[in-house]
PDB file of C-alpha atoms and ligand atoms in Angstrom:
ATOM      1  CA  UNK A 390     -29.491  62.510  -0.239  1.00 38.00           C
ATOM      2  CA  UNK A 391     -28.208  65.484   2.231  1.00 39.00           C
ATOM      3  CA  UNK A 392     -25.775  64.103   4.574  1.00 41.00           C
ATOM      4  CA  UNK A 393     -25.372  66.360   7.651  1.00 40.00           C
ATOM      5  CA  UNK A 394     -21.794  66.220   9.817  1.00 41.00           C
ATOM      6  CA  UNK A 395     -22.154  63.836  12.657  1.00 40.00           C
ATOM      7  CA  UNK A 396     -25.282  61.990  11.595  1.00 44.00           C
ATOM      8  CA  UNK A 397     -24.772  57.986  11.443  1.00 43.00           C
ATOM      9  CA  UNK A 398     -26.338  56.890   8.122  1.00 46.00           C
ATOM     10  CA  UNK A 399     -27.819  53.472   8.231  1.00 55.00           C
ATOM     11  CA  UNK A 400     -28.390  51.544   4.768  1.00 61.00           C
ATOM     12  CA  UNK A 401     -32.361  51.670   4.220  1.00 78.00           C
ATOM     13  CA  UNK A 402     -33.655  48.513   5.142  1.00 92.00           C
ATOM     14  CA  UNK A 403     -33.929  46.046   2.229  1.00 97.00           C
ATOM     15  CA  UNK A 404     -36.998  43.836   1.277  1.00 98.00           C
ATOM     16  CA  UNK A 405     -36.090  40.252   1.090  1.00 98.00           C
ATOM     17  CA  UNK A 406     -38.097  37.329  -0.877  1.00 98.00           C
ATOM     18  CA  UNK A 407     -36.974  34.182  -0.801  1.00 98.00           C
ATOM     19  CA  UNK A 408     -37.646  31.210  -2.882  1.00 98.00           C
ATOM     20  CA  UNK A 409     -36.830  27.338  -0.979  1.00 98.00           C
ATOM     21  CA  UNK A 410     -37.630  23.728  -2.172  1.00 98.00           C
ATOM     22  CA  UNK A 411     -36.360  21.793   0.908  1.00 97.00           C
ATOM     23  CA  UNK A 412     -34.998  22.293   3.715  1.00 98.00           C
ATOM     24  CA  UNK A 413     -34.598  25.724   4.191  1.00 98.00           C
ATOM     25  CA  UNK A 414     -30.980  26.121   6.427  1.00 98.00           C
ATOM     26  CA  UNK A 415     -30.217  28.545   4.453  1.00 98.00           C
ATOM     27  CA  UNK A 416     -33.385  30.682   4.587  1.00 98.00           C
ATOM     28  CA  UNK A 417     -32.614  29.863   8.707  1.00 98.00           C
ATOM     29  CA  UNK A 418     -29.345  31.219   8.380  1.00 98.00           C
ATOM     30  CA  UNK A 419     -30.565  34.334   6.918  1.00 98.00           C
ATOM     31  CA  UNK A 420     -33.636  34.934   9.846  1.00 98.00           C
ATOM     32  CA  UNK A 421     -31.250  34.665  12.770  1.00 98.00           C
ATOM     33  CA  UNK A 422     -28.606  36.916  10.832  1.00 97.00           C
ATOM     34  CA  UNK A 423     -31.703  39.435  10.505  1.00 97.00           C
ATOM     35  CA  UNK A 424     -32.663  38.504  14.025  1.00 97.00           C
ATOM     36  CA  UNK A 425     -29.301  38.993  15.356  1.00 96.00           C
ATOM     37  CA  UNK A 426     -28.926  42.730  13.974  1.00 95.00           C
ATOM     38  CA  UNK A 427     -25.924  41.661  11.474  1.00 94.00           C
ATOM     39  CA  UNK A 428     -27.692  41.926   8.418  1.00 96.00           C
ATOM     40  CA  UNK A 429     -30.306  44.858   7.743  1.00 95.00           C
ATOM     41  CA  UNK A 430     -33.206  43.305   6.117  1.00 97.00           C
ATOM     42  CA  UNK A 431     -36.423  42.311   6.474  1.00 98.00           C
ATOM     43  CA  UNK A 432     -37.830  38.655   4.627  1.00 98.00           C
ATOM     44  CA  UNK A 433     -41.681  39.464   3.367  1.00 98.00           C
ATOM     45  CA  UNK A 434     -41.917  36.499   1.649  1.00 98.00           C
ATOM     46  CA  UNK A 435     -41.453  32.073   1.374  1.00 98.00           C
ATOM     47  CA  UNK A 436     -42.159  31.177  -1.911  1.00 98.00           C
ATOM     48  CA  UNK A 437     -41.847  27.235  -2.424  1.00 98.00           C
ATOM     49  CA  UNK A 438     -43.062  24.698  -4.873  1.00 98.00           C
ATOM     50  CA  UNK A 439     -42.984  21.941  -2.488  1.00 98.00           C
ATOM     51  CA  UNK A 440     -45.715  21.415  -0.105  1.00 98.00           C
ATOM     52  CA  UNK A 441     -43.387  19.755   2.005  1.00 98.00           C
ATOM     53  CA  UNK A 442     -40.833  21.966   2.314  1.00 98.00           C
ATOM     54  CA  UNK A 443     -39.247  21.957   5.933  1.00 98.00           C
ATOM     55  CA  UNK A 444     -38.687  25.695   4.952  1.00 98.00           C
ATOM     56  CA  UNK A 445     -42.485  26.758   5.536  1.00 98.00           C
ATOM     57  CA  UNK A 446     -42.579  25.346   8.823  1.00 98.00           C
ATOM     58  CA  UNK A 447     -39.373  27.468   9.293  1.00 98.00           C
ATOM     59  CA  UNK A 448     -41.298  31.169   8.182  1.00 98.00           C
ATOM     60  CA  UNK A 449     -44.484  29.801  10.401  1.00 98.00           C
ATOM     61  CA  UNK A 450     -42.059  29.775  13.270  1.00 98.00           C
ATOM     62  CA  UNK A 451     -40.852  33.369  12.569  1.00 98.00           C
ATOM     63  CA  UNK A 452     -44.342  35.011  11.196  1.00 98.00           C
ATOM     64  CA  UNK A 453     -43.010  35.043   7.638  1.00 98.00           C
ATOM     65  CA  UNK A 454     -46.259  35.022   5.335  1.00 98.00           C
ATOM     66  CA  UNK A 455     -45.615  31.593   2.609  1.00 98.00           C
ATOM     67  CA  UNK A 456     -46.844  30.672  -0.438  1.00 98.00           C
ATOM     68  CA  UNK A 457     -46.671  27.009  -2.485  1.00 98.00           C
ATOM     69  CA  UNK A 458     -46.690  27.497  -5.956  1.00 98.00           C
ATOM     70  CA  UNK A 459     -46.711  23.961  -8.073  1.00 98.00           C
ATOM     71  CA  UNK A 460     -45.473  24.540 -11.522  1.00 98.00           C
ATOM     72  CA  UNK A 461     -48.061  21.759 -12.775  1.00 97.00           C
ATOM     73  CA  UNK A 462     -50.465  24.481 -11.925  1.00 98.00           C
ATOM     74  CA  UNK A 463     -49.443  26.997 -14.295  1.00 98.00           C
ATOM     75  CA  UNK A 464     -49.471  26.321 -18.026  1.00 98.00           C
ATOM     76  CA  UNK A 465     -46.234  26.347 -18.723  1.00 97.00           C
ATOM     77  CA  UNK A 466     -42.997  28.188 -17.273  1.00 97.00           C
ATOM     78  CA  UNK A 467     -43.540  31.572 -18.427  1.00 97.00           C
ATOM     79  CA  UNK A 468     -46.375  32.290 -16.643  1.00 98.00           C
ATOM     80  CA  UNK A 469     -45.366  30.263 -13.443  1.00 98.00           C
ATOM     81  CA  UNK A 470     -42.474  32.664 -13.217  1.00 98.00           C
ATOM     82  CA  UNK A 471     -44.206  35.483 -14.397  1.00 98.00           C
ATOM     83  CA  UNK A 472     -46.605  34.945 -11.250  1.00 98.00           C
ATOM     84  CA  UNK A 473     -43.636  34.246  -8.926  1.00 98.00           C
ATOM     85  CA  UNK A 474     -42.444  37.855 -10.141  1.00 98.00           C
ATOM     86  CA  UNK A 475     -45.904  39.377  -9.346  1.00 98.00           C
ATOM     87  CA  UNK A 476     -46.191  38.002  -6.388  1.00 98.00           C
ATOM     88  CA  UNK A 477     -42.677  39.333  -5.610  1.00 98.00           C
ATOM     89  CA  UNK A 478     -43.326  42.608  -6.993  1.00 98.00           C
ATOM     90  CA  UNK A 479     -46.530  43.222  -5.449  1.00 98.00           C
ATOM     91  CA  UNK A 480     -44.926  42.840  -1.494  1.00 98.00           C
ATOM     92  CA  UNK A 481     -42.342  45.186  -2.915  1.00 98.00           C
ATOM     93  CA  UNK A 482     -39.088  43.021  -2.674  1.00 98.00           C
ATOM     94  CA  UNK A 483     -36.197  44.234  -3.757  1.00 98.00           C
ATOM     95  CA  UNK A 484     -33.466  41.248  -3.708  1.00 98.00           C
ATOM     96  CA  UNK A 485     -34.952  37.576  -4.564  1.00 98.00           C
ATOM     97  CA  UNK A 486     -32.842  34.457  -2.845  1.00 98.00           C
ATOM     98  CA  UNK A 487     -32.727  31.102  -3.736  1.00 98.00           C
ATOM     99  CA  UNK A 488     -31.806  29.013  -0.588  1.00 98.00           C
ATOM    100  CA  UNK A 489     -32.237  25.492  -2.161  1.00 97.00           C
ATOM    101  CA  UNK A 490     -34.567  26.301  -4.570  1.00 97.00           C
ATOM    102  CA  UNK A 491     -34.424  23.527  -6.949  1.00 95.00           C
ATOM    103  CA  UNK A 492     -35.350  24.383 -10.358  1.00 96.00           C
ATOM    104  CA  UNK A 493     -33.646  26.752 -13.121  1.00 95.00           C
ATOM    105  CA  UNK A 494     -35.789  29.781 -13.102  1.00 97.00           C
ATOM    106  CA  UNK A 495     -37.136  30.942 -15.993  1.00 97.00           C
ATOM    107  CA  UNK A 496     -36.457  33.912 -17.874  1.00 97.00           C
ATOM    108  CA  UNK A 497     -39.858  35.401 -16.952  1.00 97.00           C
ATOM    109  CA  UNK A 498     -38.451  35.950 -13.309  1.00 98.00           C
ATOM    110  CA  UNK A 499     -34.744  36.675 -14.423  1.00 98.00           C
ATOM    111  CA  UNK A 500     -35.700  39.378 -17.166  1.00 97.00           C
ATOM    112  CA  UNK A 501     -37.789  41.368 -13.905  1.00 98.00           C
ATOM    113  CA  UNK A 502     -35.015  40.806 -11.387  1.00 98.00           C
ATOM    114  CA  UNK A 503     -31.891  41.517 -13.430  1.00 96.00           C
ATOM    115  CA  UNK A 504     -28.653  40.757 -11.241  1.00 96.00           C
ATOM    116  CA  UNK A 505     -31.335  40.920  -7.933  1.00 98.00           C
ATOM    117  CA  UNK A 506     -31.531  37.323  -8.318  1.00 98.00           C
ATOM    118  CA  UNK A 507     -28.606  35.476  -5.493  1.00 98.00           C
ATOM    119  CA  UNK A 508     -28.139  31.763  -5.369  1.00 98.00           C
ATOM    120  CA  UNK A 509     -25.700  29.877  -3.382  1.00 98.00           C
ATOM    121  CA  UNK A 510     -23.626  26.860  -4.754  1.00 98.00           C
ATOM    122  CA  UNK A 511     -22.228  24.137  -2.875  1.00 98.00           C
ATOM    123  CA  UNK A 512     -19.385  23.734  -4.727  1.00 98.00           C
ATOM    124  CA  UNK A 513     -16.645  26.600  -6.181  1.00 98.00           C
ATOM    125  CA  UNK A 514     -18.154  27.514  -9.536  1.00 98.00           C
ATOM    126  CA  UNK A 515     -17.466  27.449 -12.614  1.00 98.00           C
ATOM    127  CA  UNK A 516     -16.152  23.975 -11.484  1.00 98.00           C
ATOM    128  CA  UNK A 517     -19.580  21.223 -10.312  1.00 98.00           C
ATOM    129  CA  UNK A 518     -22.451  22.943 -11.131  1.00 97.00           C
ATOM    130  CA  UNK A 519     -26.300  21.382 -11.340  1.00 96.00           C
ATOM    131  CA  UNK A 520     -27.312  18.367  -8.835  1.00 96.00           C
ATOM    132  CA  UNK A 521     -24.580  17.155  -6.182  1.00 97.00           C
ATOM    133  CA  UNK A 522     -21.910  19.714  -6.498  1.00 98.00           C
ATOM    134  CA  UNK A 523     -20.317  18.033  -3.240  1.00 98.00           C
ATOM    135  CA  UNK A 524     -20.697  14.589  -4.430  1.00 98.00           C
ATOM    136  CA  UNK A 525     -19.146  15.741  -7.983  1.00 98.00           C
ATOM    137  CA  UNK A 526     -16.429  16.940  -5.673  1.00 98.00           C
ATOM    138  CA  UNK A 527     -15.663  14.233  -4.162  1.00 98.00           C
ATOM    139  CA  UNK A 528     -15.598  11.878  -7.446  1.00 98.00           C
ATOM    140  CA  UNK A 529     -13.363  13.957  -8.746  1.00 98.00           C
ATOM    141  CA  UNK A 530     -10.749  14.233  -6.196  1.00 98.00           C
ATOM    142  CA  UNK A 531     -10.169  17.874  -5.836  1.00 98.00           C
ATOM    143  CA  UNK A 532      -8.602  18.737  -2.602  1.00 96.00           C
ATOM    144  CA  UNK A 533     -10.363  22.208  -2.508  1.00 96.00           C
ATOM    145  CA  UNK A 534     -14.105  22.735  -2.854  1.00 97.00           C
ATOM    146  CA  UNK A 535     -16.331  25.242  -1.573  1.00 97.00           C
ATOM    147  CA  UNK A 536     -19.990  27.116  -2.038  1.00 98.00           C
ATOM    148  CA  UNK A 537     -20.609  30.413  -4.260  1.00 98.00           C
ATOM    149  CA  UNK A 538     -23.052  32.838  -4.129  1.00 98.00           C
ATOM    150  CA  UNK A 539     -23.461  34.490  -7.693  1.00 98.00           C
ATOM    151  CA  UNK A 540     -26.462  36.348  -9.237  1.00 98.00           C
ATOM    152  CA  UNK A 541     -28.491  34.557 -11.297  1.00 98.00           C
ATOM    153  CA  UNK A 542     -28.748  34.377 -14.873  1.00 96.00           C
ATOM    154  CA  UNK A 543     -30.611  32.242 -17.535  1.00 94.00           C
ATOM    155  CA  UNK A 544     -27.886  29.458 -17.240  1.00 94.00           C
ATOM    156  CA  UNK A 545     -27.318  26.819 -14.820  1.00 94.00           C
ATOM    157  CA  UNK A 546     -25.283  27.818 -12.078  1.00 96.00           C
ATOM    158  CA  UNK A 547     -23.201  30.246 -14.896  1.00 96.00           C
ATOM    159  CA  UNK A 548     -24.340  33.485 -13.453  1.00 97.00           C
ATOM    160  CA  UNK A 549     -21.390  36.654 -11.950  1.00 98.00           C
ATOM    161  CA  UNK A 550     -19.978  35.432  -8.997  1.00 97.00           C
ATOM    162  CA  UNK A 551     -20.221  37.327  -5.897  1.00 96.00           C
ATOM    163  CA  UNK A 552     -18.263  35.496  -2.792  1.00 94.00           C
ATOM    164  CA  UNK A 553     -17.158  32.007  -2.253  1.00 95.00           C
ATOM    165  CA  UNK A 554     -15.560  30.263   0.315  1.00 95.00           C
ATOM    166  CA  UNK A 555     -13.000  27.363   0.230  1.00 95.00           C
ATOM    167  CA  UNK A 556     -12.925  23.960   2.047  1.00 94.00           C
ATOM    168  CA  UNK A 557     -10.123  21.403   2.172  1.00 94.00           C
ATOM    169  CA  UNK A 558     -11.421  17.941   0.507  1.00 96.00           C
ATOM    170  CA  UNK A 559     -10.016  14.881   2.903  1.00 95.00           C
ATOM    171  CA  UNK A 560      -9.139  11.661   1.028  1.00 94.00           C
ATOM    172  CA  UNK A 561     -12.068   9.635   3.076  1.00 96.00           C
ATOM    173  CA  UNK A 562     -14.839  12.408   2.994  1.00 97.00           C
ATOM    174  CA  UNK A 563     -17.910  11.195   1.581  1.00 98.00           C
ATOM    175  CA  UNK A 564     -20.318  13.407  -0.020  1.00 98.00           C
ATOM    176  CA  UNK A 565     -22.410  13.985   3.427  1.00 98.00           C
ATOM    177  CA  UNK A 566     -18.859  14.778   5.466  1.00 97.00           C
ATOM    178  CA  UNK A 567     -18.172  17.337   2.684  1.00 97.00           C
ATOM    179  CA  UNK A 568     -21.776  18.567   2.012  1.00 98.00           C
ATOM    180  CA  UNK A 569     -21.547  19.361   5.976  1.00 97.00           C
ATOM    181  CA  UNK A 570     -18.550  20.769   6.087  1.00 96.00           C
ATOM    182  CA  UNK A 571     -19.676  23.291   3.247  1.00 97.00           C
ATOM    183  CA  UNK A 572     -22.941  24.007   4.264  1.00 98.00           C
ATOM    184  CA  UNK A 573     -21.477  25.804   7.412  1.00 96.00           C
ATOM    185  CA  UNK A 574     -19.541  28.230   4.976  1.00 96.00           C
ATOM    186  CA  UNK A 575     -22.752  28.594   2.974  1.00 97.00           C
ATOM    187  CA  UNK A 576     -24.658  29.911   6.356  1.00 97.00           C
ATOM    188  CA  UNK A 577     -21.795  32.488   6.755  1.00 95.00           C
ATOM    189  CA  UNK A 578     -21.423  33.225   2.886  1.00 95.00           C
ATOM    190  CA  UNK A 579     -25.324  33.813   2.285  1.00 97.00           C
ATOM    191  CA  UNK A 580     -26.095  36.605   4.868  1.00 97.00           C
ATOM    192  CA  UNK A 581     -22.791  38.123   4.139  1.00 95.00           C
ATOM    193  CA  UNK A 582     -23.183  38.398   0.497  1.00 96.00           C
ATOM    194  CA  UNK A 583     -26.605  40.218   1.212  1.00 97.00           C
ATOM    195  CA  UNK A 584     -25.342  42.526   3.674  1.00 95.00           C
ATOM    196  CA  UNK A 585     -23.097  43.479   0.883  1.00 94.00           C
ATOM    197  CA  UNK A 586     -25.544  44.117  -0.907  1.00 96.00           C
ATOM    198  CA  UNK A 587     -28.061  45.437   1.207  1.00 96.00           C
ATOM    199  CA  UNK A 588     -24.826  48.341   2.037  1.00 93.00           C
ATOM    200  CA  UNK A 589     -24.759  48.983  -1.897  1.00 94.00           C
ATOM    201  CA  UNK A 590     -21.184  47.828  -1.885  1.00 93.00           C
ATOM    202  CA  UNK A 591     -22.029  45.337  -4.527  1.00 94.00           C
ATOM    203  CA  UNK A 592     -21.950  46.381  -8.500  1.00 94.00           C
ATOM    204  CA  UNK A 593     -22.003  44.186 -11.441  1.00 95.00           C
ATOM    205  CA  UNK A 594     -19.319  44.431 -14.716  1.00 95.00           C
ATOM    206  CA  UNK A 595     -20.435  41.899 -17.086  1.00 93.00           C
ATOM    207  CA  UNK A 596     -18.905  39.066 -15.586  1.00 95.00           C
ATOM    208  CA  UNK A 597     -17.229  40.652 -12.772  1.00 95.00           C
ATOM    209  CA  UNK A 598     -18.767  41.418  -9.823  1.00 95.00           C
ATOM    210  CA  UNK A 599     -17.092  44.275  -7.908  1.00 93.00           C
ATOM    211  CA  UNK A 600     -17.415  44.672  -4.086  1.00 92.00           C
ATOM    212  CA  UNK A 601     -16.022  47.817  -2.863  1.00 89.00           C
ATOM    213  CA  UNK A 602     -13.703  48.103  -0.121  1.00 80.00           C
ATOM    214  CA  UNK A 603     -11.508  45.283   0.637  1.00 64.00           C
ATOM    215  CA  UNK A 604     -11.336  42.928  -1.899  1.00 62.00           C
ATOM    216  CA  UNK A 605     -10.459  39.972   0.029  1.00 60.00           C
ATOM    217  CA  UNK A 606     -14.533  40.192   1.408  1.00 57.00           C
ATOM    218  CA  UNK A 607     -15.073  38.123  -2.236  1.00 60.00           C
ATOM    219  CA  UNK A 608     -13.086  35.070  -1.285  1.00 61.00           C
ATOM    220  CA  UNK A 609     -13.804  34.066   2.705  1.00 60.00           C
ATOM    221  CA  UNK A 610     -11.609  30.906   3.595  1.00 56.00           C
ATOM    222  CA  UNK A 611     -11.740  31.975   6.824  1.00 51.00           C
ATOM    223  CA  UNK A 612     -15.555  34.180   6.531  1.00 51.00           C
ATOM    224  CA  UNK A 613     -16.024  37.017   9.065  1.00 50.00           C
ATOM    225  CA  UNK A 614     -18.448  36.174  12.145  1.00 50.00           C
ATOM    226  CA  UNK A 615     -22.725  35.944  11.347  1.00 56.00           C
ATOM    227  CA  UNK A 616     -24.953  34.507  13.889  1.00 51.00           C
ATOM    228  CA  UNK A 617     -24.868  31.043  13.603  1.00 46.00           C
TER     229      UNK A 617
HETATM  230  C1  LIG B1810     -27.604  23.825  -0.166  1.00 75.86           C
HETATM  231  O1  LIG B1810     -26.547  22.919  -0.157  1.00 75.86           O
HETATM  232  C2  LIG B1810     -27.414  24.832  -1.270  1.00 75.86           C
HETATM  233  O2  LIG B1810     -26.075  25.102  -1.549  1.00 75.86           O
HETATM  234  C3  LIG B1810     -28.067  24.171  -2.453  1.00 75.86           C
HETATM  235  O3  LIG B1810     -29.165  23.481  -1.928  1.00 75.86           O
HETATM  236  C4  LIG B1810     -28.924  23.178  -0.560  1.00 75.86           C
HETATM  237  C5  LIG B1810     -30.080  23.745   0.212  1.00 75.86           C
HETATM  238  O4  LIG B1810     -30.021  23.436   1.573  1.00 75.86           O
HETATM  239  N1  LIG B1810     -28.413  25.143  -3.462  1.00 75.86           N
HETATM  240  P1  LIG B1810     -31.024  24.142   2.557  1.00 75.86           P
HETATM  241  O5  LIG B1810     -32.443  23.853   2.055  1.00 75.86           O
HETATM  242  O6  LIG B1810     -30.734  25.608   2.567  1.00 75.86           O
HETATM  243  O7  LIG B1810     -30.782  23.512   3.896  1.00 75.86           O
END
């Protein structure tokens, strides 16, 4: 690209899909970041495979166009993902998100969207991965947990790590004191993470995932200011 003295260069605006099971927070946290002008991006797509999922009513609310896919529709998980990554493809996203999305995805998905695949953890990989990473937390008795964003790879929870952000553990949280006090890191981690992305500051070594710039961006105890 020509760059000509003087000129402001925005990042191009990057095409966002996002895959949700529940909820959908985090999907929330990532419209009003949009919304609010921090992070350059535009959502095209809900993907769930709930029916329920609080997360539709969430893109109705914001015009983002949804679609409920039920595994127990498709023959088997190859060609549920595959059509998750058509579906993807075809709207001409660029970076898939899982915000809660409950499953392992399946290699059919991964293979197409190679390191353009971001989850977020609720717990500081590679320690508590799977179901209840805050309750796991709290059994254990570590006095520091956390969330992680990392790609996502054919593993569970095992793929490069990309940010996290650190909580204290008190000696009477329970898991909903802790899950609460984590998911408000994950709302600033999440958008963050993607803006890094989205500003092509992010590149991938193997395991290592290098931001450039400051280095400290990959570990947030105390994460910069997103909408919240
Ligand atoms: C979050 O705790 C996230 O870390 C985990 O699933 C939960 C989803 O919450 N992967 P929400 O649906 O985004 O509110």
């Amino acid at each position: 690209m020509q760059k000509f003295p003087g000129f402001v260069y925005n990042y191009t605006m990057l095409t966002l899909g996002v895959l949700a099971s529940g909820r959908g927070s985090n999907f929330q946290s990532i419209v009003d970041n949009i919304e609010s002008g921090f992070l350059r991006a535009k959502i095209v797509v809900l993907i769930t495979d709930n029916p329920d999922a609080y997360a539709l009513e969430r893109a109705k609310k914001h015009n983002i166009e949804s679609i409920v896919l039920k595994p127990k529709d498709f023959p088997d998980k190859n060609t549920y993902y595959a059509h998750i990554a058509d579906e993807l493809e075809k709207r001409g996203v660029e970076l898939v998100i899982l915000a809660g999305f409950m499953r392992v995805v399946g290699k059919a998905l991964i293979d197409r969207y190679r390191n353009k695949i971001m989850n977020i953890h609720p717990a500081l990989l590679p320690s508590f991965p799977g179901l209840h990473g805050q309750k796991q937390a709290v059994d254990y008795g570590v006095k520091i947990s956390g969330c992680t964003v990392h790609f996502v790879d054919e593993g569970m929870d095992t793929g490069a790590i990309i940010i996290q952000a650190a909580v204290p553990v008190y000696h009477d949280d329970t898991e909903e004191t802790l899950s609460e006090r984590i998911l408000k890191q994950e709302h600033k981690i999440f958008p963050y993470a993607i803006k890094l992305y989205a500003e092509g500051r992010i590149s991938v070594d193997g395991r290592k995932v290098i931001i450039k710039g400051d280095q400290k961006d990959s570990l947030l105890i105390n994460p910069p200011p997103a909408a919240t």
